[in-house]
C-alpha cells in the first residue's frame, strides 16, 4: 500500500476531507460519551518540533494516547537533526522505528524532503508556508456551528501567512469564496491566488472585504521566526485589526476564528475574540478531534 502524507490540504481529495471532518465530529461525540476507541494500539507517532507549540503538541500527544498509541516529543535541539544530520537520513531512520511522523518546522521544503524519504505517513504540523492541520479544525468548527461551508464567503484579515495560504487551499477543497484583506507587501502566495482567481480575491480594505461575509478569520501579525519584525509589522497592519466595526460589516451570524495564540489589541480586539460569535475555544479543542480523525485515516492498519 502506498504511504499517504498530509503536507497540505491538497494531499487529500475533497471527499476524503469531508470524511475526516465527519469522523472528527463522531470521534468528539465518542470521547464526550466516554467511549474507548483504540485503533492505533501499539503505534508510535514521532513529533518533531523546530518551533514552539501549545495546541499542536497537546492535541497530537493526547490524540495518540486516546487512540491507544504513543507520541514521542522530539525537540530538534535535543536530536541529531539540530546538529546537522541530513533530513534524508533522519527520515529513513525515524520511519524505520515509528508508524507516523509529525513535523513543525520552518521551510516547507523540509517536510517535503522528509516525506520523500520516509516510509511512514508524514504530517505537516506547520511550516512557514502552510498549516493544514489547523484548517481541519476550522472547517469542523464551522460545520458544527453553521452547517456546510460550501458556497459561503470567508474573509481573511491580516498577514498573508501560512494560515492564509492554507485558507486558499481550503477555499478550493471545501468549495467556498475567500476574500483576503492584507496590506501591500504582506500578500499570501500569489501563485495560489492567481491559480484560483474568481474564488480567491485580494481586497485591500478590511471593511470592504468583510461585507456580507460568513466567517472572519485572522492570525498574528508576526509569525514564529518573524519576531524581529514585530514593530515594523505593527505599523503595517494598523488598519487590519478585527474590530466590532469590521464584524458588523459581515453577515449577522458571521463567526470569528483565530488559530491562537492571539494578541488582543493587535490583530483582534478583546471585544471580538471574547464575544459570543467567536468560536476560538471550540476551534482549539477541535484540533484534538480533527487530528484524531486524520491519524486514524493515515495510520490505522485495520
Ligand atoms: N494554533 C496552533 O497551531 O497553536 P500552537 O502554536 O500552540 O500549536
Ligand atoms: N502564523 C502563526 C501561526 C501559529 C499557530 C505562526 O506561524 O507563528
mmCIF file of C-alpha atoms and ligand atoms in Angstrom:
data_model
loop_
_atom_site.group_PDB
_atom_site.id
_atom_site.type_symbol
_atom_site.label_atom_id
_atom_site.label_comp_id
_atom_site.label_asym_id
_atom_site.label_seq_id
_atom_site.Cartn_x
_atom_site.Cartn_y
_atom_site.Cartn_z
ATOM 1 C CA UNK A 1 0.000 0.000 0.000
ATOM 2 C CA UNK A 2 1.335 3.459 -0.840
ATOM 3 C CA UNK A 3 2.010 5.708 2.109
ATOM 4 C CA UNK A 4 -0.150 8.841 2.268
ATOM 5 C CA UNK A 5 1.251 12.095 3.629
ATOM 6 C CA UNK A 6 -0.500 15.264 4.760
ATOM 7 C CA UNK A 7 1.725 18.199 3.848
ATOM 8 C CA UNK A 8 -1.052 20.443 2.531
ATOM 9 C CA UNK A 9 -4.833 20.106 2.212
ATOM 10 C CA UNK A 10 -4.227 19.152 -1.431
ATOM 11 C CA UNK A 11 -2.844 15.769 -0.353
ATOM 12 C CA UNK A 12 -6.423 14.645 0.310
ATOM 13 C CA UNK A 13 -9.393 14.761 -2.030
ATOM 14 C CA UNK A 14 -12.413 16.912 -1.144
ATOM 15 C CA UNK A 15 -14.331 13.680 -0.423
ATOM 16 C CA UNK A 16 -11.585 12.460 1.933
ATOM 17 C CA UNK A 17 -11.549 15.832 3.708
ATOM 18 C CA UNK A 18 -15.317 15.597 4.213
ATOM 19 C CA UNK A 19 -14.901 12.039 5.500
ATOM 20 C CA UNK A 20 -12.262 13.183 8.006
ATOM 21 C CA UNK A 21 -14.489 16.073 9.114
ATOM 22 C CA UNK A 22 -17.463 13.777 9.739
ATOM 23 C CA UNK A 23 -15.181 11.354 11.561
ATOM 24 C CA UNK A 24 -13.786 14.194 13.704
ATOM 25 C CA UNK A 25 -17.334 15.119 14.717
ATOM 26 C CA UNK A 26 -18.045 11.460 15.527
ATOM 27 C CA UNK A 27 -14.807 10.928 17.497
ATOM 28 C CA UNK A 28 -15.629 14.059 19.513
ATOM 29 C CA UNK A 29 -19.029 12.620 20.467
ATOM 30 C CA UNK A 30 -17.451 9.265 21.331
ATOM 31 C CA UNK A 31 -14.900 10.897 23.593
ATOM 32 C CA UNK A 32 -17.549 13.012 25.321
ATOM 33 C CA UNK A 33 -19.593 9.833 25.880
ATOM 34 C CA UNK A 34 -16.547 8.213 27.496
ATOM 35 C CA UNK A 35 -16.206 5.581 24.786
ATOM 36 C CA UNK A 36 -12.762 3.982 24.488
ATOM 37 C CA UNK A 37 -11.586 3.559 20.883
ATOM 38 C CA UNK A 38 -8.015 2.393 20.289
ATOM 39 C CA UNK A 39 -7.348 1.669 16.607
ATOM 40 C CA UNK A 40 -3.694 2.795 16.911
ATOM 41 C CA UNK A 41 -2.760 0.490 19.770
ATOM 42 C CA UNK A 42 0.966 -0.233 19.809
ATOM 43 C CA UNK A 43 1.680 2.557 17.286
ATOM 44 C CA UNK A 44 4.050 5.482 17.769
ATOM 45 C CA UNK A 45 3.916 8.985 16.312
ATOM 46 C CA UNK A 46 7.238 10.849 16.317
ATOM 47 C CA UNK A 47 6.625 14.589 16.769
ATOM 48 C CA UNK A 48 9.489 16.807 15.618
ATOM 49 C CA UNK A 49 9.242 20.412 16.792
ATOM 50 C CA UNK A 50 11.591 23.096 15.480
ATOM 51 C CA UNK A 51 9.178 25.825 16.644
ATOM 52 C CA UNK A 52 7.143 26.342 19.827
ATOM 53 C CA UNK A 53 3.657 24.940 20.304
ATOM 54 C CA UNK A 54 0.876 24.544 22.818
ATOM 55 C CA UNK A 55 -2.190 23.284 20.902
ATOM 56 C CA UNK A 56 -0.414 21.204 18.286
ATOM 57 C CA UNK A 57 1.759 19.303 20.709
ATOM 58 C CA UNK A 58 -1.008 18.652 23.209
ATOM 59 C CA UNK A 59 -3.610 17.657 20.615
ATOM 60 C CA UNK A 60 -1.314 15.205 18.826
ATOM 61 C CA UNK A 61 0.059 13.772 22.058
ATOM 62 C CA UNK A 62 -3.326 13.418 23.773
ATOM 63 C CA UNK A 63 -4.848 12.228 20.496
ATOM 64 C CA UNK A 64 -2.343 9.386 20.151
ATOM 65 C CA UNK A 65 -2.939 8.327 23.757
ATOM 66 C CA UNK A 66 -6.699 8.329 23.239
ATOM 67 C CA UNK A 67 -6.323 6.229 20.068
ATOM 68 C CA UNK A 68 -4.345 3.666 22.051
ATOM 69 C CA UNK A 69 -0.899 4.640 20.765
ATOM 70 C CA UNK A 70 2.031 6.719 21.910
ATOM 71 C CA UNK A 71 3.514 10.063 20.876
ATOM 72 C CA UNK A 72 7.190 10.838 21.092
ATOM 73 C CA UNK A 73 8.148 14.506 21.522
ATOM 74 C CA UNK A 74 11.388 15.332 19.722
ATOM 75 C CA UNK A 75 12.766 18.825 20.014
ATOM 76 C CA UNK A 76 15.203 19.410 17.175
ATOM 77 C CA UNK A 77 17.617 20.918 19.705
ATOM 78 C CA UNK A 78 17.880 17.599 21.513
ATOM 79 C CA UNK A 79 18.189 15.350 18.472
ATOM 80 C CA UNK A 80 20.925 14.976 15.886
ATOM 81 C CA UNK A 81 18.701 16.913 13.453
ATOM 82 C CA UNK A 82 19.653 20.029 15.379
ATOM 83 C CA UNK A 83 23.317 19.137 14.898
ATOM 84 C CA UNK A 84 23.021 18.840 11.146
ATOM 85 C CA UNK A 85 22.161 15.193 10.495
ATOM 86 C CA UNK A 86 20.688 15.228 6.964
ATOM 87 C CA UNK A 87 16.894 15.261 6.754
ATOM 88 C CA UNK A 88 17.018 12.343 4.303
ATOM 89 C CA UNK A 89 18.955 10.177 6.772
ATOM 90 C CA UNK A 90 16.774 11.214 9.713
ATOM 91 C CA UNK A 91 13.607 10.407 7.764
ATOM 92 C CA UNK A 92 14.861 6.903 6.905
ATOM 93 C CA UNK A 93 15.975 6.134 10.430
ATOM 94 C CA UNK A 94 12.958 7.575 12.262
ATOM 95 C CA UNK A 95 10.468 5.913 9.942
ATOM 96 C CA UNK A 96 12.109 2.540 10.480
ATOM 97 C CA UNK A 97 11.063 2.711 14.154
ATOM 98 C CA UNK A 98 7.715 4.557 14.277
ATOM 99 C CA UNK A 99 4.371 4.465 12.465
ATOM 100 C CA UNK A 100 3.937 8.145 11.678
ATOM 101 C CA UNK A 101 5.928 11.386 11.793
ATOM 102 C CA UNK A 102 4.621 14.867 12.577
ATOM 103 C CA UNK A 103 6.819 17.889 11.875
ATOM 104 C CA UNK A 104 6.616 21.573 12.767
ATOM 105 C CA UNK A 105 9.418 23.468 11.084
ATOM 106 C CA UNK A 106 10.464 26.473 9.012
ATOM 107 C CA UNK A 107 10.854 25.812 5.262
ATOM 108 C CA UNK A 108 8.108 23.805 3.574
ATOM 109 C CA UNK A 109 10.849 22.029 1.582
ATOM 110 C CA UNK A 110 11.920 20.367 4.852
ATOM 111 C CA UNK A 111 8.612 18.475 5.243
ATOM 112 C CA UNK A 112 8.673 17.646 1.522
ATOM 113 C CA UNK A 113 12.149 16.158 1.789
ATOM 114 C CA UNK A 114 11.136 14.292 4.939
ATOM 115 C CA UNK A 115 8.093 12.821 3.210
ATOM 116 C CA UNK A 116 10.112 11.824 0.153
ATOM 117 C CA UNK A 117 12.448 9.710 2.258
ATOM 118 C CA UNK A 118 10.024 8.452 4.921
ATOM 119 C CA UNK A 119 8.325 5.089 4.715
ATOM 120 C CA UNK A 120 5.510 6.112 7.091
ATOM 121 C CA UNK A 121 2.957 8.954 6.835
ATOM 122 C CA UNK A 122 4.357 12.458 7.393
ATOM 123 C CA UNK A 123 2.084 15.201 8.747
ATOM 124 C CA UNK A 124 2.840 18.910 8.379
ATOM 125 C CA UNK A 125 2.141 20.492 11.753
ATOM 126 C CA UNK A 126 3.043 23.990 10.432
ATOM 127 C CA UNK A 127 5.698 25.311 8.107
ATOM 128 C CA UNK A 128 6.424 28.891 7.075
ATOM 129 C CA UNK A 129 4.049 28.289 4.144
ATOM 130 C CA UNK A 130 1.145 26.127 5.347
ATOM 131 C CA UNK A 131 -0.749 24.986 8.457
ATOM 132 C CA UNK A 132 -3.183 22.359 7.114
ATOM 133 C CA UNK A 133 -3.990 20.681 10.475
ATOM 134 C CA UNK A 134 -5.454 23.959 11.720
ATOM 135 C CA UNK A 135 -7.792 24.070 8.727
ATOM 136 C CA UNK A 136 -9.147 20.604 9.546
ATOM 137 C CA UNK A 137 -10.185 22.024 12.917
ATOM 138 C CA UNK A 138 -11.505 25.297 11.476
ATOM 139 C CA UNK A 139 -13.663 23.508 8.899
ATOM 140 C CA UNK A 140 -15.058 21.132 11.529
ATOM 141 C CA UNK A 141 -15.840 24.106 13.785
ATOM 142 C CA UNK A 142 -17.721 25.943 11.040
ATOM 143 C CA UNK A 143 -19.695 22.783 10.206
ATOM 144 C CA UNK A 144 -20.659 22.272 13.854
ATOM 145 C CA UNK A 145 -21.834 25.862 14.316
ATOM 146 C CA UNK A 146 -23.310 26.792 10.953
ATOM 147 C CA UNK A 147 -23.529 23.665 8.766
ATOM 148 C CA UNK A 148 -21.779 23.295 5.420
ATOM 149 C CA UNK A 149 -19.284 25.986 4.407
ATOM 150 C CA UNK A 150 -19.880 25.207 0.722
ATOM 151 C CA UNK A 151 -20.781 28.382 -1.205
ATOM 152 C CA UNK A 152 -20.159 30.648 1.798
ATOM 153 C CA UNK A 153 -17.895 33.699 1.896
ATOM 154 C CA UNK A 154 -14.878 33.733 4.180
ATOM 155 C CA UNK A 155 -12.753 36.813 4.872
ATOM 156 C CA UNK A 156 -9.156 36.591 5.965
ATOM 157 C CA UNK A 157 -7.903 39.769 7.650
ATOM 158 C CA UNK A 158 -4.196 40.353 8.273
ATOM 159 C CA UNK A 159 -0.989 38.696 7.218
ATOM 160 C CA UNK A 160 -0.820 36.590 4.050
ATOM 161 C CA UNK A 161 0.966 33.930 6.061
ATOM 162 C CA UNK A 162 0.949 30.121 6.426
ATOM 163 C CA UNK A 163 -2.640 30.186 7.751
ATOM 164 C CA UNK A 164 -3.792 32.414 4.908
ATOM 165 C CA UNK A 165 -2.201 30.113 2.295
ATOM 166 C CA UNK A 166 -3.969 27.161 3.891
ATOM 167 C CA UNK A 167 -7.260 29.095 3.749
ATOM 168 C CA UNK A 168 -6.688 29.468 -0.007
ATOM 169 C CA UNK A 169 -6.290 25.694 -0.324
ATOM 170 C CA UNK A 170 -9.359 25.221 1.868
ATOM 171 C CA UNK A 171 -11.449 27.534 -0.341
ATOM 172 C CA UNK A 172 -10.818 25.164 -3.234
ATOM 173 C CA UNK A 173 -11.082 21.886 -1.320
ATOM 174 C CA UNK A 174 -14.208 22.819 0.696
ATOM 175 C CA UNK A 175 -15.719 24.997 -2.056
ATOM 176 C CA UNK A 176 -16.116 28.484 -0.577
ATOM 177 C CA UNK A 177 -15.176 32.007 -1.666
ATOM 178 C CA UNK A 178 -12.270 33.733 0.035
ATOM 179 C CA UNK A 179 -11.504 37.436 0.361
ATOM 180 C CA UNK A 180 -8.107 38.344 1.706
ATOM 181 C CA UNK A 181 -7.574 41.749 3.309
ATOM 182 C CA UNK A 182 -3.846 42.274 3.742
ATOM 183 C CA UNK A 183 -1.591 45.305 3.360
ATOM 184 C CA UNK A 184 0.610 45.566 0.284
ATOM 185 C CA UNK A 185 3.879 43.745 0.819
ATOM 186 C CA UNK A 186 2.235 41.085 3.014
ATOM 187 C CA UNK A 187 0.404 39.133 0.325
ATOM 188 C CA UNK A 188 -0.093 35.380 0.501
ATOM 189 C CA UNK A 189 1.402 33.057 -2.124
ATOM 190 C CA UNK A 190 0.329 34.899 -5.285
ATOM 191 C CA UNK A 191 0.750 31.813 -7.482
ATOM 192 C CA UNK A 192 -2.016 30.227 -5.422
ATOM 193 C CA UNK A 193 -4.170 33.362 -5.575
ATOM 194 C CA UNK A 194 -3.749 33.640 -9.354
ATOM 195 C CA UNK A 195 -4.432 29.943 -9.839
ATOM 196 C CA UNK A 196 -7.780 30.355 -8.115
ATOM 197 C CA UNK A 197 -8.867 33.768 -9.440
ATOM 198 C CA UNK A 198 -12.608 34.138 -9.171
ATOM 199 C CA UNK A 199 -12.717 32.091 -5.984
ATOM 200 C CA UNK A 200 -9.944 33.924 -4.123
ATOM 201 C CA UNK A 201 -9.585 37.684 -4.211
ATOM 202 C CA UNK A 202 -7.331 40.270 -2.540
ATOM 203 C CA UNK A 203 -9.312 43.246 -1.185
ATOM 204 C CA UNK A 204 -7.038 45.812 0.447
ATOM 205 C CA UNK A 205 -9.721 47.445 2.595
ATOM 206 C CA UNK A 206 -10.679 45.233 5.544
ATOM 207 C CA UNK A 207 -14.167 46.766 5.840
ATOM 208 C CA UNK A 208 -14.941 46.084 2.177
ATOM 209 C CA UNK A 209 -13.526 42.576 2.479
ATOM 210 C CA UNK A 210 -15.773 41.799 5.458
ATOM 211 C CA UNK A 211 -19.004 42.850 3.728
ATOM 212 C CA UNK A 212 -21.613 40.032 3.915
ATOM 213 C CA UNK A 213 -19.028 37.508 4.989
ATOM 214 C CA UNK A 214 -19.964 34.298 6.873
ATOM 215 C CA UNK A 215 -16.653 33.853 8.644
ATOM 216 C CA UNK A 216 -13.910 36.306 9.583
ATOM 217 C CA UNK A 217 -10.559 34.742 10.394
ATOM 218 C CA UNK A 218 -7.242 36.232 11.376
ATOM 219 C CA UNK A 219 -3.859 35.371 12.870
ATOM 220 C CA UNK A 220 -0.881 37.086 14.470
ATOM 221 C CA UNK A 221 0.890 39.882 12.601
ATOM 222 C CA UNK A 222 4.342 38.415 13.268
ATOM 223 C CA UNK A 223 4.607 34.657 12.959
ATOM 224 C CA UNK A 224 7.210 32.431 14.589
ATOM 225 C CA UNK A 225 10.562 33.359 13.106
ATOM 226 C CA UNK A 226 9.482 36.977 12.414
ATOM 227 C CA UNK A 227 9.814 38.271 15.970
ATOM 228 C CA UNK A 228 12.332 40.935 14.943
ATOM 229 C CA UNK A 229 9.784 42.446 12.514
ATOM 230 C CA UNK A 230 7.181 42.943 15.270
ATOM 231 C CA UNK A 231 7.391 46.759 15.426
ATOM 232 C CA UNK A 232 7.505 47.181 11.653
ATOM 233 C CA UNK A 233 4.533 44.875 11.284
ATOM 234 C CA UNK A 234 2.515 46.677 13.964
ATOM 235 C CA UNK A 235 2.733 49.782 11.769
ATOM 236 C CA UNK A 236 1.994 47.940 8.522
ATOM 237 C CA UNK A 237 -1.058 46.163 9.954
ATOM 238 C CA UNK A 238 -2.538 49.084 11.923
ATOM 239 C CA UNK A 239 -5.666 49.113 9.711
ATOM 240 C CA UNK A 240 -6.102 45.351 9.861
ATOM 241 C CA UNK A 241 -7.318 44.710 13.391
ATOM 242 C CA UNK A 242 -10.569 42.713 13.515
ATOM 243 C CA UNK A 243 -12.840 45.039 15.470
ATOM 244 C CA UNK A 244 -16.555 45.046 16.274
ATOM 245 C CA UNK A 245 -16.966 47.541 13.398
ATOM 246 C CA UNK A 246 -15.474 45.027 10.973
ATOM 247 C CA UNK A 247 -17.653 42.228 12.374
ATOM 248 C CA UNK A 248 -20.703 44.467 11.848
ATOM 249 C CA UNK A 249 -19.952 44.585 8.112
ATOM 250 C CA UNK A 250 -20.197 40.800 7.976
ATOM 251 C CA UNK A 251 -23.436 38.809 7.992
ATOM 252 C CA UNK A 252 -25.327 38.950 11.321
ATOM 253 C CA UNK A 253 -24.488 35.306 12.089
ATOM 254 C CA UNK A 254 -20.844 35.533 10.986
ATOM 255 C CA UNK A 255 -18.357 33.612 13.100
ATOM 256 C CA UNK A 256 -14.919 34.761 14.198
ATOM 257 C CA UNK A 257 -11.939 32.387 14.180
ATOM 258 C CA UNK A 258 -8.293 32.645 15.187
ATOM 259 C CA UNK A 259 -5.890 29.699 15.301
ATOM 260 C CA UNK A 260 -4.353 31.135 18.508
ATOM 261 C CA UNK A 261 -2.199 32.225 20.220
ATOM 262 C CA UNK A 262 -3.856 35.664 19.916
ATOM 263 C CA UNK A 263 -2.707 39.158 20.769
ATOM 264 C CA UNK A 264 -5.707 41.160 21.947
ATOM 265 C CA UNK A 265 -5.359 44.768 20.812
ATOM 266 C CA UNK A 266 -3.231 43.796 17.802
ATOM 267 C CA UNK A 267 -4.812 41.555 15.139
ATOM 268 C CA UNK A 268 -8.109 41.322 17.067
ATOM 269 C CA UNK A 269 -9.835 43.444 19.695
ATOM 270 C CA UNK A 270 -10.630 41.843 23.051
ATOM 271 C CA UNK A 271 -14.282 42.660 22.397
ATOM 272 C CA UNK A 272 -14.361 40.484 19.252
ATOM 273 C CA UNK A 273 -12.352 37.493 20.437
ATOM 274 C CA UNK A 274 -14.302 37.299 23.700
ATOM 275 C CA UNK A 275 -17.720 37.808 22.058
ATOM 276 C CA UNK A 276 -20.359 35.132 21.520
ATOM 277 C CA UNK A 277 -19.745 34.745 17.762
ATOM 278 C CA UNK A 278 -16.104 33.984 18.458
ATOM 279 C CA UNK A 279 -15.604 30.218 18.304
ATOM 280 C CA UNK A 280 -11.885 30.191 19.072
ATOM 281 C CA UNK A 281 -12.163 27.792 22.028
ATOM 282 C CA UNK A 282 -14.114 25.196 20.050
ATOM 283 C CA UNK A 283 -11.670 25.748 17.206
ATOM 284 C CA UNK A 284 -8.745 24.986 19.529
ATOM 285 C CA UNK A 285 -10.459 21.912 21.034
ATOM 286 C CA UNK A 286 -11.274 20.618 17.572
ATOM 287 C CA UNK A 287 -7.562 20.316 16.828
ATOM 288 C CA UNK A 288 -7.769 17.198 19.006
ATOM 289 C CA UNK A 289 -10.809 15.633 17.352
ATOM 290 C CA UNK A 290 -9.941 16.553 13.756
ATOM 291 C CA UNK A 291 -6.371 15.295 14.081
ATOM 292 C CA UNK A 292 -7.517 12.045 15.668
ATOM 293 C CA UNK A 293 -9.605 11.523 12.531
ATOM 294 C CA UNK A 294 -6.524 12.337 10.421
ATOM 295 C CA UNK A 295 -4.293 9.967 12.414
ATOM 296 C CA UNK A 296 -6.866 7.192 12.098
ATOM 297 C CA UNK A 297 -7.135 7.841 8.345
ATOM 298 C CA UNK A 298 -3.372 7.830 7.750
ATOM 299 C CA UNK A 299 -2.148 5.278 10.278
ATOM 300 C CA UNK A 300 -4.899 2.775 11.023
ATOM 301 C CA UNK A 301 -3.962 -0.625 9.654
ATOM 302 C CA UNK A 302 -7.351 -2.157 10.311
HETATM 303 N N1 LIG B 1 -2.765 27.057 16.501
HETATM 304 C C1 LIG B 1 -1.636 26.409 16.790
HETATM 305 O O1 LIG B 1 -1.058 25.697 15.956
HETATM 306 O O2 LIG B 1 -1.214 26.584 18.069
HETATM 307 P P1 LIG B 1 0.182 26.148 18.695
HETATM 308 O O3 LIG B 1 1.248 27.003 18.068
HETATM 309 O O4 LIG B 1 0.018 26.398 20.171
HETATM 310 O O5 LIG B 1 0.417 24.699 18.396
HETATM 311 N N1 LIG B 2 1.125 32.142 11.712
HETATM 312 C C1 LIG B 2 1.437 31.651 13.029
HETATM 313 C C2 LIG B 2 0.569 30.502 13.394
HETATM 314 C C3 LIG B 2 0.777 29.957 14.780
HETATM 315 C C4 LIG B 2 -0.078 28.771 15.083
HETATM 316 C C5 LIG B 2 2.902 31.257 13.079
HETATM 317 O O1 LIG B 2 3.389 30.654 12.110
HETATM 318 O O2 LIG B 2 3.565 31.569 14.062
#
